[in-house]
Short mmCIF file of C-alpha atoms in Angstrom, two decimals:
data_model
loop_
_atom_site.label_atom_id
_atom_site.label_comp_id
_atom_site.label_asym_id
_atom_site.label_seq_id
_atom_site.Cartn_x
_atom_site.Cartn_y
_atom_site.Cartn_z
CA UNK A 1470 -9.14 -7.84 -20.11
CA UNK A 1471 -6.23 -8.32 -18.02
CA UNK A 1472 -5.88 -6.11 -14.93
CA UNK A 1473 -2.38 -6.12 -15.12
CA UNK A 1474 0.19 -6.24 -18.03
CA UNK A 1475 3.49 -7.68 -17.19
CA UNK A 1476 6.31 -7.01 -19.83
CA UNK A 1477 8.37 -8.49 -21.55
CA UNK A 1478 6.96 -11.92 -21.07
CA UNK A 1479 10.41 -13.78 -21.38
CA UNK A 1480 13.70 -12.26 -21.25
CA UNK A 1481 17.01 -13.97 -21.65
CA UNK A 1482 20.29 -12.11 -20.94
CA UNK A 1483 23.94 -13.22 -20.18
CA UNK A 1484 25.07 -12.93 -16.58
CA UNK A 1485 26.60 -9.44 -15.30
CA UNK A 1486 23.88 -7.90 -17.81
CA UNK A 1487 21.15 -5.69 -16.42
CA UNK A 1488 17.40 -5.96 -16.88
CA UNK A 1489 14.34 -4.36 -16.25
CA UNK A 1490 10.79 -5.92 -16.22
CA UNK A 1491 7.50 -3.97 -15.71
CA UNK A 1492 4.13 -4.22 -14.18
CA UNK A 1493 1.13 -1.79 -15.90
CA UNK A 1494 -2.36 -1.25 -15.35
CA UNK A 1495 -5.01 1.54 -15.88
CA UNK A 1496 -6.04 1.12 -12.23
CA UNK A 1497 -4.95 2.71 -9.05
CA UNK A 1498 -3.87 0.27 -6.38
CA UNK A 1499 -3.31 0.55 -2.60
CA UNK A 1500 -0.20 -1.84 -2.64
CA UNK A 1501 1.84 -3.54 -5.05
CA UNK A 1502 3.82 -6.95 -4.48
CA UNK A 1503 6.62 -8.64 -6.54
CA UNK A 1504 7.32 -12.20 -6.06
CA UNK A 1505 9.67 -14.67 -7.61
CA UNK A 1506 9.01 -18.28 -8.69
CA UNK A 1507 11.85 -20.53 -9.16
CA UNK A 1508 11.31 -23.83 -11.48
CA UNK A 1509 9.36 -26.19 -9.37
CA UNK A 1510 8.58 -24.03 -6.70
CA UNK A 1511 6.09 -21.59 -5.14
CA UNK A 1512 6.36 -17.94 -5.42
CA UNK A 1513 8.38 -16.10 -2.77
CA UNK A 1514 7.70 -12.32 -1.74
CA UNK A 1515 10.18 -10.16 -2.76
CA UNK A 1516 8.94 -6.68 -1.76
CA UNK A 1517 5.67 -4.84 -0.95
CA UNK A 1518 5.33 -1.16 -2.06
CA UNK A 1519 2.57 0.98 -0.95
CA UNK A 1520 3.61 4.83 -1.69
CA UNK A 1521 3.31 6.14 -4.89
CA UNK A 1522 7.19 7.06 -6.05
CA UNK A 1523 8.45 4.58 -3.72
CA UNK A 1524 11.79 2.90 -4.58
CA UNK A 1525 13.02 -0.20 -2.53
CA UNK A 1526 16.41 -1.84 -2.82
CA UNK A 1527 16.99 -5.51 -1.99
CA UNK A 1528 20.83 -5.83 -2.74
CA UNK A 1529 21.03 -5.90 -6.67
CA UNK A 1530 17.09 -5.34 -7.21
CA UNK A 1531 15.55 -2.00 -7.23
CA UNK A 1532 11.92 -1.96 -6.94
CA UNK A 1533 9.92 1.29 -8.25
CA UNK A 1534 6.06 2.05 -7.67
CA UNK A 1535 4.88 4.82 -9.83
CA UNK A 1536 3.83 7.96 -8.78
CA UNK A 1537 0.10 7.20 -9.64
CA UNK A 1538 0.57 3.84 -8.33
CA UNK A 1539 -1.01 2.40 -11.59
CA UNK A 1540 2.74 0.78 -12.60
CA UNK A 1541 5.96 -0.41 -10.96
CA UNK A 1542 9.19 -1.91 -12.35
CA UNK A 1543 11.63 -4.26 -11.14
CA UNK A 1544 15.27 -3.68 -12.24
CA UNK A 1545 18.32 -6.11 -11.77
CA UNK A 1546 21.71 -5.24 -11.87
CA UNK A 1547 24.31 -7.70 -12.70
CA UNK A 1548 22.17 -10.48 -13.13
CA UNK A 1549 23.35 -13.98 -11.84
CA UNK A 1550 22.01 -17.34 -13.08
CA UNK A 1551 20.48 -17.42 -9.33
CA UNK A 1552 18.05 -14.56 -10.73
CA UNK A 1553 16.59 -17.00 -13.07
CA UNK A 1554 12.77 -17.36 -12.50
CA UNK A 1555 9.23 -16.06 -13.01
CA UNK A 1556 8.94 -12.70 -11.66
CA UNK A 1557 4.92 -11.98 -10.68
CA UNK A 1558 3.66 -8.73 -9.56
CA UNK A 1559 0.47 -8.66 -7.46
CA UNK A 1560 -1.89 -6.00 -6.48
CA UNK A 1561 -4.69 -5.31 -4.08
CA UNK A 1562 -7.31 -3.47 -5.94
CA UNK A 1563 -7.87 0.02 -4.60
CA UNK A 1564 -11.64 -0.57 -4.90
CA UNK A 1565 -13.36 -4.39 -4.61
CA UNK A 1566 -10.51 -5.95 -2.22
CA UNK A 1567 -9.39 -8.24 -5.03
CA UNK A 1568 -6.18 -9.66 -5.32
CA UNK A 1569 -4.67 -9.98 -8.97
CA UNK A 1570 -1.30 -11.54 -10.31
CA UNK A 1571 0.07 -10.43 -13.25
CA UNK A 1572 0.82 -13.07 -16.14
CA UNK A 1573 4.62 -12.84 -14.98
CA UNK A 1574 7.85 -12.50 -16.72
CA UNK A 1575 10.33 -15.59 -17.34
CA UNK A 1576 13.83 -14.21 -16.94
CA UNK A 1577 16.68 -16.67 -17.80
CA UNK A 1578 20.03 -15.74 -16.96
CA UNK A 1579 22.73 -17.71 -18.81
CA UNK A 1580 26.24 -18.18 -17.17
CA UNK B 1354 8.18 -22.84 12.07
CA UNK B 1355 7.16 -24.79 8.86
CA UNK B 1356 5.76 -23.46 5.78
CA UNK B 1357 2.71 -24.16 3.95
CA UNK B 1358 2.74 -27.86 3.04
CA UNK B 1359 0.83 -29.49 -0.17
CA UNK B 1360 0.74 -32.93 -0.58
CA UNK B 1361 1.12 -34.86 -3.01
CA UNK B 1362 3.77 -32.86 -4.64
CA UNK B 1363 2.75 -34.73 -7.92
CA UNK B 1364 -0.41 -36.52 -8.89
CA UNK B 1365 -1.20 -38.67 -11.85
CA UNK B 1366 -4.77 -39.59 -12.73
CA UNK B 1367 -6.80 -40.90 -15.51
CA UNK B 1368 -9.49 -39.18 -17.40
CA UNK B 1369 -12.83 -39.19 -15.21
CA UNK B 1370 -10.96 -39.91 -11.89
CA UNK B 1371 -10.86 -37.46 -8.87
CA UNK B 1372 -8.08 -35.56 -7.67
CA UNK B 1373 -7.76 -34.54 -4.02
CA UNK B 1374 -5.24 -32.21 -3.44
CA UNK B 1375 -4.30 -31.12 0.20
CA UNK B 1376 -2.90 -27.63 1.86
CA UNK B 1377 -1.79 -27.38 5.37
CA UNK B 1378 -1.30 -23.68 6.05
CA UNK B 1379 1.36 -22.00 8.26
CA UNK B 1380 0.87 -22.26 12.07
CA UNK B 1381 -1.66 -19.46 12.79
CA UNK B 1382 -2.77 -19.03 9.58
CA UNK B 1383 -6.68 -19.11 9.29
CA UNK B 1384 -6.69 -17.79 5.37
CA UNK B 1385 -6.25 -20.15 2.63
CA UNK B 1386 -5.98 -19.29 -1.12
CA UNK B 1387 -5.91 -21.67 -4.32
CA UNK B 1388 -4.22 -20.94 -7.67
CA UNK B 1389 -4.08 -22.96 -10.79
CA UNK B 1390 -0.70 -22.41 -13.15
CA UNK B 1391 -0.74 -23.86 -16.34
CA UNK B 1392 2.77 -24.50 -17.88
CA UNK B 1393 4.69 -21.30 -18.97
CA UNK B 1394 1.60 -19.20 -17.71
CA UNK B 1395 1.21 -17.31 -14.34
CA UNK B 1396 -1.04 -17.69 -11.38
CA UNK B 1397 -4.71 -17.81 -11.80
CA UNK B 1398 -6.69 -17.15 -8.77
CA UNK B 1399 -9.21 -19.81 -7.97
CA UNK B 1400 -10.60 -19.70 -4.45
CA UNK B 1401 -10.27 -17.85 -1.11
CA UNK B 1402 -11.43 -19.77 2.10
CA UNK B 1403 -11.25 -19.04 5.90
CA UNK B 1404 -11.83 -21.69 8.36
CA UNK B 1405 -15.29 -23.66 7.50
CA UNK B 1406 -16.18 -20.72 5.08
CA UNK B 1407 -15.65 -19.94 1.27
CA UNK B 1408 -15.19 -16.08 0.94
CA UNK B 1409 -14.65 -16.05 -2.81
CA UNK B 1410 -14.87 -18.68 -5.38
CA UNK B 1411 -15.04 -16.69 -8.48
CA UNK B 1412 -11.93 -18.19 -10.12
CA UNK B 1413 -12.88 -21.81 -9.62
CA UNK B 1414 -15.12 -23.54 -12.42
CA UNK B 1415 -18.56 -24.16 -11.23
CA UNK B 1416 -18.42 -27.77 -12.68
CA UNK B 1417 -16.10 -30.64 -11.02
CA UNK B 1418 -14.24 -27.90 -8.63
CA UNK B 1419 -14.84 -27.62 -4.88
CA UNK B 1420 -13.02 -26.92 -2.26
CA UNK B 1421 -13.26 -26.96 1.51
CA UNK B 1422 -11.25 -25.64 4.57
CA UNK B 1423 -12.31 -27.64 7.81
CA UNK B 1424 -12.08 -26.61 11.30
CA UNK B 1425 -9.61 -29.19 11.83
CA UNK B 1426 -7.36 -30.69 8.96
CA UNK B 1427 -5.87 -29.34 6.13
CA UNK B 1428 -7.83 -27.62 3.31
CA UNK B 1429 -8.69 -29.71 0.40
CA UNK B 1430 -8.99 -28.97 -3.30
CA UNK B 1431 -11.25 -31.68 -5.05
CA UNK B 1432 -11.42 -31.93 -8.94
CA UNK B 1433 -14.19 -34.70 -9.67
CA UNK B 1434 -13.80 -36.63 -13.24
CA UNK B 1435 -10.67 -34.69 -14.35
CA UNK B 1436 -9.82 -34.16 -18.00
CA UNK B 1437 -6.78 -33.57 -19.62
CA UNK B 1438 -7.12 -29.56 -19.41
CA UNK B 1439 -6.88 -30.14 -15.65
CA UNK B 1440 -3.23 -30.84 -15.99
CA UNK B 1441 -1.37 -27.90 -14.23
CA UNK B 1442 0.41 -26.79 -11.04
CA UNK B 1443 -2.09 -26.05 -8.29
CA UNK B 1444 -0.52 -23.68 -5.56
CA UNK B 1445 -1.98 -23.10 -2.06
CA UNK B 1446 -1.16 -20.03 -0.15
CA UNK B 1447 -2.22 -19.04 3.40
CA UNK B 1448 -2.04 -15.61 5.35
CA UNK B 1449 -2.78 -14.85 8.92
CA UNK B 1450 -5.61 -12.49 8.47
CA UNK B 1451 -7.20 -10.53 5.78
CA UNK B 1452 -6.83 -10.89 1.98
CA UNK B 1453 -4.66 -7.70 2.23
CA UNK B 1454 -2.04 -9.59 3.90
CA UNK B 1455 1.17 -11.20 2.50
CA UNK B 1456 0.49 -14.84 1.11
CA UNK B 1457 2.83 -17.31 1.74
CA UNK B 1458 2.94 -20.05 -0.83
CA UNK B 1459 3.31 -23.77 -0.63
CA UNK B 1460 5.48 -25.78 -3.14
CA UNK B 1461 2.45 -26.85 -5.10
CA UNK B 1462 1.06 -30.07 -6.44
CA UNK B 1463 1.61 -30.96 -10.22
CA UNK B 1464 -1.43 -32.92 -11.51
CA UNK B 1465 -1.12 -34.98 -14.65
CA UNK B 1466 -4.03 -36.19 -16.35
CA UNK B 1467 -3.39 -38.96 -18.72
#
């Protein structure tokens, strides 16, 4: 079974629209990270959240860590073509010290 | 400060040949991780190494795959007797210390098996 479920798997929107992607699990995590991977490149870290309920903003990106530290969301306001990419969440499991990536959400922002 | 470097960026092999993928971590990083990414999919953990030690190889197939991170030189992911199903992008990441640290990724090696 997949430890982390990311949804939706694929999202296509027009420039200027908003979007939200989700990362969910039944397990509790000590920390969660979001990465973006552009076509042909390796993933790049966007943010790390560690506290339940934490909200972090990075320009037009808003990241939220669930109160119970089992889920997270990434919201992009007024998406631009440069936001196109694969968004991956990654967690450090609370027990076992394993690091796991979700399956990713592919975002396509059309001009 | 150079980032994680991987070479080659693209590698074409025929079935049955060997593929050697190299990863030079960021300066000062002693932890290396290898991931595989199939087209249109996410990253799958393969192996985690520190200098001269394999810490976790639970994601690496038992047959044909091996990895090393010698005291000197890059980390090597070796795939022997490649098959078409090995075609994928292989990413290396490094971190300065423990597995809980942020990982910095290289640009990947795209392996195509004909």
